[in-house]
PDB file of C-alpha atoms in Angstrom:
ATOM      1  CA  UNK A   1     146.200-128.898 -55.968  1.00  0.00           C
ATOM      2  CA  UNK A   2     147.229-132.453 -55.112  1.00  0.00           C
ATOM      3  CA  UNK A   3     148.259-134.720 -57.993  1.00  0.00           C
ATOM      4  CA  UNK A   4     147.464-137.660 -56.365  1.00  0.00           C
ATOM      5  CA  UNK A   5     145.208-140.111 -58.567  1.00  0.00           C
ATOM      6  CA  UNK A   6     142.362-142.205 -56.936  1.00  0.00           C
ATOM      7  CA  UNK A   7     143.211-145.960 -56.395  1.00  0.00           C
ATOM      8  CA  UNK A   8     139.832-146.517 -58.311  1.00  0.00           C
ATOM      9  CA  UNK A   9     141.159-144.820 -61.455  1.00  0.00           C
ATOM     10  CA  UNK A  10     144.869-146.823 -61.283  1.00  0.00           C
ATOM     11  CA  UNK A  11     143.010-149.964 -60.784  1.00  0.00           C
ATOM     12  CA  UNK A  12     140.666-149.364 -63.487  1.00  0.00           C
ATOM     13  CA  UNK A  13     143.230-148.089 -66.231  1.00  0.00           C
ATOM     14  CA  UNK A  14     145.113-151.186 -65.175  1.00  0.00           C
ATOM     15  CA  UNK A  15     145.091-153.654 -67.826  1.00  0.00           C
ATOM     16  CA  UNK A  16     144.527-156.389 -65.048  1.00  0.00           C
ATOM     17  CA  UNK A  17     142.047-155.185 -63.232  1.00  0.00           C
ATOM     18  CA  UNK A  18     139.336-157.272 -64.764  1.00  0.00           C
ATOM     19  CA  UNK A  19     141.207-160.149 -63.969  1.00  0.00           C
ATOM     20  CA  UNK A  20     141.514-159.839 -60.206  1.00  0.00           C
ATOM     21  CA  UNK A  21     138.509-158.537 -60.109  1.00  0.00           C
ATOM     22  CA  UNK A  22     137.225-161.709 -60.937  1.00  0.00           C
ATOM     23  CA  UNK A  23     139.178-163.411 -58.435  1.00  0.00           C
ATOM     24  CA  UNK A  24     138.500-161.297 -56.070  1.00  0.00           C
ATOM     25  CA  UNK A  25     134.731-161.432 -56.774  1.00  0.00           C
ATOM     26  CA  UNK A  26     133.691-163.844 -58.513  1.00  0.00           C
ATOM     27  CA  UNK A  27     136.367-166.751 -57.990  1.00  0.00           C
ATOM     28  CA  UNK A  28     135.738-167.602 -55.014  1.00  0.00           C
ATOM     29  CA  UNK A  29     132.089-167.303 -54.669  1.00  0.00           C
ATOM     30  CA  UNK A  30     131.278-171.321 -54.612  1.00  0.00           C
ATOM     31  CA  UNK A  31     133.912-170.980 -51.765  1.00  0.00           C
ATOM     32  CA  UNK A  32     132.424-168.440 -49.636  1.00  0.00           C
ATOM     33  CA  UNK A  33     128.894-169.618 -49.591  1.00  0.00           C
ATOM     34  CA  UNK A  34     129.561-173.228 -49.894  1.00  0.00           C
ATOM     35  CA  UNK A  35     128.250-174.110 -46.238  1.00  0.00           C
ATOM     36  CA  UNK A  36     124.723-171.802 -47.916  1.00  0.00           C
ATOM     37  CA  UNK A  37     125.179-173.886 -51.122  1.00  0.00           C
ATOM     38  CA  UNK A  38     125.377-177.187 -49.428  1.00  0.00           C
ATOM     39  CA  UNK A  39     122.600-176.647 -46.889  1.00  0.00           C
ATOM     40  CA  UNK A  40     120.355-175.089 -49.691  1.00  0.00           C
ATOM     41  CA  UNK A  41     120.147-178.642 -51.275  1.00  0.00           C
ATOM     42  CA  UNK A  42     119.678-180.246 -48.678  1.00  0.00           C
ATOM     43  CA  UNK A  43     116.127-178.221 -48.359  1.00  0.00           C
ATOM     44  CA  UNK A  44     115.786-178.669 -51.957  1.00  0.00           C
ATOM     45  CA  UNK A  45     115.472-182.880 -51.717  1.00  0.00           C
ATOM     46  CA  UNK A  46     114.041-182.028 -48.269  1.00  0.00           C
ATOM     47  CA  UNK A  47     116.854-183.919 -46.170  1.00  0.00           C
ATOM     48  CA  UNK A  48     117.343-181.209 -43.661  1.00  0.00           C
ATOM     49  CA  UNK A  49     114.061-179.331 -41.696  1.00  0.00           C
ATOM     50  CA  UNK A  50     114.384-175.612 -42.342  1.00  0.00           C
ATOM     51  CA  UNK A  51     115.061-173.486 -39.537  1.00  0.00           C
ATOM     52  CA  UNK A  52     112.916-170.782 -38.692  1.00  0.00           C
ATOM     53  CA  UNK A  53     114.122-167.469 -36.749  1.00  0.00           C
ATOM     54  CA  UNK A  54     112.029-165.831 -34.360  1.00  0.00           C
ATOM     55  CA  UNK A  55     112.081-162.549 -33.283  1.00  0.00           C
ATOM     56  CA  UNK A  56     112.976-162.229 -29.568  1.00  0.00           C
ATOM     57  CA  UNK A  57     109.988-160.365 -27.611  1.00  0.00           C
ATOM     58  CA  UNK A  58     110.720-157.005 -25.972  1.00  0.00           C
ATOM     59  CA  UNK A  59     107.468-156.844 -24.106  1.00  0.00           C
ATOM     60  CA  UNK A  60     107.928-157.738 -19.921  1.00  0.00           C
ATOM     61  CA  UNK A  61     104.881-158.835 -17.045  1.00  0.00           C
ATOM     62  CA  UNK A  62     105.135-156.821 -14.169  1.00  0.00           C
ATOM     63  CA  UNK A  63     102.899-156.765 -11.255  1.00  0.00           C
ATOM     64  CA  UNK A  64     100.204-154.201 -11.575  1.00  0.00           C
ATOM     65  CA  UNK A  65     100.651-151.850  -8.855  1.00  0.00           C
ATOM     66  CA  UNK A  66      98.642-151.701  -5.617  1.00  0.00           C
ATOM     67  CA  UNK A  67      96.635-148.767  -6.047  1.00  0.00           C
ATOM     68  CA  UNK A  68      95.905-149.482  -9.736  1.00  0.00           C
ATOM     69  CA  UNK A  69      94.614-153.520  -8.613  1.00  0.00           C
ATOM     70  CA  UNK A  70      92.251-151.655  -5.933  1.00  0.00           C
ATOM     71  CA  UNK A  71      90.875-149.175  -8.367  1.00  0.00           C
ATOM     72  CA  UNK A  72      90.218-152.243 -10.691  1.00  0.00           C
ATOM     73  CA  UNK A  73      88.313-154.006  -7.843  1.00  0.00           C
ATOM     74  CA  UNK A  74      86.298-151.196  -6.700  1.00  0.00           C
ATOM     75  CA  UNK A  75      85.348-150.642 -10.526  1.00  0.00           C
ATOM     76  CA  UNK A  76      84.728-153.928 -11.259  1.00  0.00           C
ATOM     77  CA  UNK A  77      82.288-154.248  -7.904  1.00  0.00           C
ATOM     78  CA  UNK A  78      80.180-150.561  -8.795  1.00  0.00           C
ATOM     79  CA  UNK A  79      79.668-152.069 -12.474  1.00  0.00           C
ATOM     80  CA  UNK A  80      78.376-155.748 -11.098  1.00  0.00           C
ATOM     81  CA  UNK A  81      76.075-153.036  -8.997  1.00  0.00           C
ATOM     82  CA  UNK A  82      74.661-151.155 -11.809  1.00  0.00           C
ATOM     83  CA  UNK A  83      74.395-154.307 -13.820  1.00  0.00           C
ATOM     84  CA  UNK A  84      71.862-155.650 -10.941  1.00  0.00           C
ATOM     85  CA  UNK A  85      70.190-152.203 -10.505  1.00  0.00           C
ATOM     86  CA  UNK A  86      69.938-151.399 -14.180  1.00  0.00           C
ATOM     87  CA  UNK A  87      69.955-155.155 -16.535  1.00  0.00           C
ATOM     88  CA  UNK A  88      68.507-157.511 -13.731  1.00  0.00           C
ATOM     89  CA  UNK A  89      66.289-155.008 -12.479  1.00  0.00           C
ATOM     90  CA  UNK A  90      66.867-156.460  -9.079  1.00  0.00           C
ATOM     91  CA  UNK A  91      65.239-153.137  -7.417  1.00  0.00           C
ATOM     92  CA  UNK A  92      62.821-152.176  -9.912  1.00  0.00           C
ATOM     93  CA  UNK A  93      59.666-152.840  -7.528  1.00  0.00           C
ATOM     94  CA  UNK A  94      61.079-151.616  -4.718  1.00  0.00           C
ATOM     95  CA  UNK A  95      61.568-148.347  -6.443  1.00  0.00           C
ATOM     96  CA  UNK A  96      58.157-148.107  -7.747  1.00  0.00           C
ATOM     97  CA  UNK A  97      56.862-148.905  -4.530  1.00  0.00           C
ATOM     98  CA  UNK A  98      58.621-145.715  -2.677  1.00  0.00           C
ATOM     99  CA  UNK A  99      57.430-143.510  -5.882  1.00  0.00           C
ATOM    100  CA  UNK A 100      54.153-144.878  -5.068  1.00  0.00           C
ATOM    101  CA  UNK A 101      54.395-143.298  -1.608  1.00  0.00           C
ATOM    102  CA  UNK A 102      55.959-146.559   0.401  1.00  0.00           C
ATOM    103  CA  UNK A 103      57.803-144.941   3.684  1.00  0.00           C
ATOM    104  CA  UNK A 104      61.461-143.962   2.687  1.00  0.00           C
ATOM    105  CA  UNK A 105      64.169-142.532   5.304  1.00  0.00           C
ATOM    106  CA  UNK A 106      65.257-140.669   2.119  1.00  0.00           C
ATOM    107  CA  UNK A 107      62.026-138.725   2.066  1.00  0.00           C
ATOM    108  CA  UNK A 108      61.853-135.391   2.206  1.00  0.00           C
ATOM    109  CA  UNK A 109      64.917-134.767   0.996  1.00  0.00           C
ATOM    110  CA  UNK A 110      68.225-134.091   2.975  1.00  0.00           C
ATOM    111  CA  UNK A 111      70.552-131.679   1.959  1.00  0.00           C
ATOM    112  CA  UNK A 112      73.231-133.987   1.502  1.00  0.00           C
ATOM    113  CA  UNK A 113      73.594-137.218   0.329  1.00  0.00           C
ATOM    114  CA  UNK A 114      76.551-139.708  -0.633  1.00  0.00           C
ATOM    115  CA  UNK A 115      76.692-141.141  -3.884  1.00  0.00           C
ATOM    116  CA  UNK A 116      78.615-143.699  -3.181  1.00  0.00           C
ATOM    117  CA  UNK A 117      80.282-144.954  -6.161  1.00  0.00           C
ATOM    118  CA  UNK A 118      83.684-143.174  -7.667  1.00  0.00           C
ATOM    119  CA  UNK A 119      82.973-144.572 -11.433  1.00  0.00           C
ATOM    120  CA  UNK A 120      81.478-141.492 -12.957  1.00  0.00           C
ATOM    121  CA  UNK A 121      80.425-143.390 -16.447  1.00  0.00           C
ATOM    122  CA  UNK A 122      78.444-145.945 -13.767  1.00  0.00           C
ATOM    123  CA  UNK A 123      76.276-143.377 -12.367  1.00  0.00           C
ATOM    124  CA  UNK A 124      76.207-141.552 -15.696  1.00  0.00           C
ATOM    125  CA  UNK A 125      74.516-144.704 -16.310  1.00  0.00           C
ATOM    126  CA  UNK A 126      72.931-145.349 -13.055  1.00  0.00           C
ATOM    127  CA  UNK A 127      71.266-141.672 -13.566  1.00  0.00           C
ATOM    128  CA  UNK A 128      69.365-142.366 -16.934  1.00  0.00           C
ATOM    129  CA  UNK A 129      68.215-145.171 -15.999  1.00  0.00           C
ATOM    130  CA  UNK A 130      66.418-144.008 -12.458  1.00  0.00           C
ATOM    131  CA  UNK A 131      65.134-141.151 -14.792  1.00  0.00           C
ATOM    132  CA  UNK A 132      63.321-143.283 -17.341  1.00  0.00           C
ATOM    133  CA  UNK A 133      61.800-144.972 -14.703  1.00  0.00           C
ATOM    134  CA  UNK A 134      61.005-142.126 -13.005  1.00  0.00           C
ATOM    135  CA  UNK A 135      59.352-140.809 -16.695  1.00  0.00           C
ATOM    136  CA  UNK A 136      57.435-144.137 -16.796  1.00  0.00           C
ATOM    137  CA  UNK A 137      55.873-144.311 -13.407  1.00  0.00           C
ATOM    138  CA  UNK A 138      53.390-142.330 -11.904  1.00  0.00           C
ATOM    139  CA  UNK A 139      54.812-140.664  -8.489  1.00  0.00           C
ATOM    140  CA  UNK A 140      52.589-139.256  -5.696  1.00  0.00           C
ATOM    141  CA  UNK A 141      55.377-137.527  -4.006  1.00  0.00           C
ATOM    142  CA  UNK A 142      55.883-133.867  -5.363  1.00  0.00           C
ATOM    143  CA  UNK A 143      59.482-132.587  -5.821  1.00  0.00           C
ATOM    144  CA  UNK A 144      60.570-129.244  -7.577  1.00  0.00           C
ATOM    145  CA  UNK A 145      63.983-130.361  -8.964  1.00  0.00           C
ATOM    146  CA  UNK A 146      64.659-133.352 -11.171  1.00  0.00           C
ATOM    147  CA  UNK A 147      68.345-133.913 -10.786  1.00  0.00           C
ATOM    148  CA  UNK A 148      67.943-133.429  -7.381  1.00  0.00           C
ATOM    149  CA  UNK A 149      65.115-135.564  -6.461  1.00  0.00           C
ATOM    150  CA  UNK A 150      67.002-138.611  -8.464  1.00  0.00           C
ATOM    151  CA  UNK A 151      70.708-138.387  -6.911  1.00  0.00           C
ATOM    152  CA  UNK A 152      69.330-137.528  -3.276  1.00  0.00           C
ATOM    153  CA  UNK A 153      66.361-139.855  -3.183  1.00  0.00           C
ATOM    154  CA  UNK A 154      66.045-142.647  -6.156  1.00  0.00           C
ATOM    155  CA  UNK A 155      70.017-142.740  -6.360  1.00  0.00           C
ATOM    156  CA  UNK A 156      70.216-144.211  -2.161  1.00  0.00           C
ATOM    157  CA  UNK A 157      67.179-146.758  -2.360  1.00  0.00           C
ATOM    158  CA  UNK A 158      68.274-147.868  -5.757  1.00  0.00           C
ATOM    159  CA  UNK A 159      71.822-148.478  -4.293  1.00  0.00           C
ATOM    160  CA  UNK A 160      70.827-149.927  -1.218  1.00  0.00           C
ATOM    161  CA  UNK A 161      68.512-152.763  -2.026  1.00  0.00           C
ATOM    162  CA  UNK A 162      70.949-153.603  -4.746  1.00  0.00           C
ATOM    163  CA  UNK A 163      73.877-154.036  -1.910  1.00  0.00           C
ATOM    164  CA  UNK A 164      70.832-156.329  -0.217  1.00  0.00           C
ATOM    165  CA  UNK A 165      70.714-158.157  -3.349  1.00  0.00           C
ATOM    166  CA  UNK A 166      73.704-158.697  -4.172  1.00  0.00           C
ATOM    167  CA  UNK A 167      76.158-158.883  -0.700  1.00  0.00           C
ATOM    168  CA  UNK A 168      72.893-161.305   1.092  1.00  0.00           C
ATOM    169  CA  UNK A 169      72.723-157.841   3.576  1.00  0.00           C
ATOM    170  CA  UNK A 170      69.745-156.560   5.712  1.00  0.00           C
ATOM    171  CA  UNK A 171      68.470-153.331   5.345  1.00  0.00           C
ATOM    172  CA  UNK A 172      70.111-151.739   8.211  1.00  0.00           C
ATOM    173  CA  UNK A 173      73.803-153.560   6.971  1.00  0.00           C
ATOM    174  CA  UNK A 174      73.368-152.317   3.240  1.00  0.00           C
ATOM    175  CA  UNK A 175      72.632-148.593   4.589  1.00  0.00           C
ATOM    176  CA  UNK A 176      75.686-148.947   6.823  1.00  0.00           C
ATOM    177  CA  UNK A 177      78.193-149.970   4.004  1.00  0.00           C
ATOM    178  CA  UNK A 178      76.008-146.935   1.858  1.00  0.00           C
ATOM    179  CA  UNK A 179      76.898-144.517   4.198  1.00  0.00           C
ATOM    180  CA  UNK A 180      80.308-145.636   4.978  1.00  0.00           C
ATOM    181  CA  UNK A 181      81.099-145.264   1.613  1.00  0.00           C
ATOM    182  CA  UNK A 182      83.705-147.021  -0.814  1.00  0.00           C
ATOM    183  CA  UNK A 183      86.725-148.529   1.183  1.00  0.00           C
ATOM    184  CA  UNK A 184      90.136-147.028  -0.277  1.00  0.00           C
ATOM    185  CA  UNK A 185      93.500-149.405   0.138  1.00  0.00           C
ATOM    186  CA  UNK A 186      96.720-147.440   1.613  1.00  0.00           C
ATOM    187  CA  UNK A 187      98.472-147.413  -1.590  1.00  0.00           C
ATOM    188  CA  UNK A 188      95.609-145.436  -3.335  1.00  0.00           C
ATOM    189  CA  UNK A 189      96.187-142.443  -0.398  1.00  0.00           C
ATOM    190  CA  UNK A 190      99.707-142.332  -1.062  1.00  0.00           C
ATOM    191  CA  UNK A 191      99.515-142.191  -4.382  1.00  0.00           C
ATOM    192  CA  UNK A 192      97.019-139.166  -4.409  1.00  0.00           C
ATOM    193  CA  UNK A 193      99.500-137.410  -1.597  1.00  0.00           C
ATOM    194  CA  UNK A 194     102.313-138.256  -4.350  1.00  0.00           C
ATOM    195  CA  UNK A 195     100.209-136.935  -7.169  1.00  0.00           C
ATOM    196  CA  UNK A 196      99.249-133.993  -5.113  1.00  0.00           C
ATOM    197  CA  UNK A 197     102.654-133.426  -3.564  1.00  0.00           C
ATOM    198  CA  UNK A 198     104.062-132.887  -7.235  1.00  0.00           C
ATOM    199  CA  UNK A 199     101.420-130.957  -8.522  1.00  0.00           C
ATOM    200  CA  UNK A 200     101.897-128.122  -5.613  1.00  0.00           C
ATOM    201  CA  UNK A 201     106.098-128.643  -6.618  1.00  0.00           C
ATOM    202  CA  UNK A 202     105.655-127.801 -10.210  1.00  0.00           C
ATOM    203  CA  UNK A 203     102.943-124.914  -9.237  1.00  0.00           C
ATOM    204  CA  UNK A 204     105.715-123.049  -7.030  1.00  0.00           C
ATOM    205  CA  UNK A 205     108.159-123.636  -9.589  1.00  0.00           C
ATOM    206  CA  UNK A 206     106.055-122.004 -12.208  1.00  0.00           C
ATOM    207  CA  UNK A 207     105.067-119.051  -9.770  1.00  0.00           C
ATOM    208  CA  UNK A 208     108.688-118.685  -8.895  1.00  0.00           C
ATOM    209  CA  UNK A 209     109.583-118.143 -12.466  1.00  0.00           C
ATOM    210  CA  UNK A 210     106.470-115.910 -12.776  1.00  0.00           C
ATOM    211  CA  UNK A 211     107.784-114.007  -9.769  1.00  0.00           C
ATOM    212  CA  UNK A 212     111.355-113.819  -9.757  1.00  0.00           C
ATOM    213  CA  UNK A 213     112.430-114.987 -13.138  1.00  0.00           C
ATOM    214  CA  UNK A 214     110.598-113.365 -15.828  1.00  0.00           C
ATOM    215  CA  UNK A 215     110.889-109.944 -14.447  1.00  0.00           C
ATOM    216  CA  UNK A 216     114.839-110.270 -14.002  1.00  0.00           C
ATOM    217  CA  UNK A 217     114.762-111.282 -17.370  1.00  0.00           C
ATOM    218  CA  UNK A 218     111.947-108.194 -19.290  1.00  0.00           C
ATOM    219  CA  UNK A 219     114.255-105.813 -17.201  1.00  0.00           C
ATOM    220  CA  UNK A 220     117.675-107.419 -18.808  1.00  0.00           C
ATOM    221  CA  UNK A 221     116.267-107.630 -22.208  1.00  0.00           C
ATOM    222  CA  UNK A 222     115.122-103.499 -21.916  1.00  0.00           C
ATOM    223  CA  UNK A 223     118.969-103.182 -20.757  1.00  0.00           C
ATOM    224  CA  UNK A 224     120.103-104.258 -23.230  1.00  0.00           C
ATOM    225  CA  UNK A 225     117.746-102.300 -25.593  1.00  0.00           C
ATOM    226  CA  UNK A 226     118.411 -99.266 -23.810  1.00  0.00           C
ATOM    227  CA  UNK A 227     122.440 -99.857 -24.094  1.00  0.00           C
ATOM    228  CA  UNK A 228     121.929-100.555 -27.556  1.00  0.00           C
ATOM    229  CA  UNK A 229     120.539 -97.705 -28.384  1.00  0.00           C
ATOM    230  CA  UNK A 230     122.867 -95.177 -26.820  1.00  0.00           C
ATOM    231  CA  UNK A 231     125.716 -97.374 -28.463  1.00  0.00           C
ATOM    232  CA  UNK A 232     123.995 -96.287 -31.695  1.00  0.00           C
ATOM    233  CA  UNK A 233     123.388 -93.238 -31.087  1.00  0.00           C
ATOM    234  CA  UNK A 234     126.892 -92.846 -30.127  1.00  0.00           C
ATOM    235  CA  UNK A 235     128.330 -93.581 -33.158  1.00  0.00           C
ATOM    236  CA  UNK A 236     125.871 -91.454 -34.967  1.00  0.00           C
TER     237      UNK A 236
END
């Protein structure tokens, strides 16, 4: 056992240690903080302007990346779309003209149809509102399926004479850009072929785990079992 004594307990059975203590301490407090002391009246008979310090901000502006600004655009453009289909009610007699039996190209029904627009909560939207007016107005024309008469039939003439409306487009021109269908910027292809690309990388790697891996490693594990057994049974 080591007999040294802590410096603490020297210092403090020391008959002076009070006294430089208080040198140490105490002393020379007025000294240490004099430039706080001096400065602190100053502020006091409001001499000196206190300074104030800010914290320094973390956050950075990038550039919003290509694909995201076109998604944006396209989002914005399919909700100023609804807004004149379903607030302004920019088509509203149009549509109850062709439920009242007004010539349509989209009647009888085709098989299939585009929808056009990529923002599901806008034709979430777009849908209720085509079937309350379909609820509220008498139709001649006779259909079997509800969903299907709305998105196939209601859902094209509602879009169309809104692109008339809003892009100043003929009939023929707003059925063109209907058909054609949203326009997608480069960037937003290569970023599905990225997002696709490492989806398919971490799908092989889990099936060559699944494969190769995990069977390696249930036949070591019963190996071992097995060896650990007739170890055992060895010494028994």
């Amino acid at each position: 056992m080591s007999n040294k004594t802590p410096l603490i307990t020297l210092l403090s059975d020391n008959f002076f240690f009070p006294i430089i203590f208080y040198l140490l301490f105490f002393a020379s407090y007025g000294r240490r903080f004099a430039f706080w002391t001096d400065e602190a009246k100053c502020l006091l008979v409001a001499k000196t302007q206190p300074l104030y310090r800010l914290k320094r901000s973390r956050s950075t502006t990038q550039d919003v990346p290509q694909h995201v600004q076109s998604v944006q655009d396209r989002t914005r453009t399919e909700e100023a779309l609804v807004d004149c289909i379903v607030t302004s009610k920019g088509t509203e007699q149009h549509l109850v003209d062709v439920l009242n039996g007004k010539p349509s190209k989209w009647f009888p029904l085709k098989p299939r149809v585009p929808v056009y627009m990529d923002s599901e909560q806008q034709c979430a939207i777009l849908f209720e509102h085509l079937k309350a007016l379909l609820h509220n107005c008498k139709t001649q024309l006779n259909f079997t399926n509800e969903v299907e008469f709305i998105c196939s039939f209601l859902f094209p003439e509602a879009i169309i004479h809104g692109l008339c409306e809003l892009q100043a487009l003929s009939w023929q021109e707003a059925e063109e850009v209907f058909l054609r269908g949203p326009t997608y910027h480069p960037s937003e292809v290569e970023e599905f072929d990225r997002v696709i690309a490492k989806r398919m990388r971490k799908e092989a790697t889990f099936a060559y785990q699944k494969v190769i891996i995990l069977p390696y490693a249930f036949t070591l594990h019963f190996t071992f079992i097995h060896l650990a057994d007739a170890f055992i049974q060895s010494d028994l």
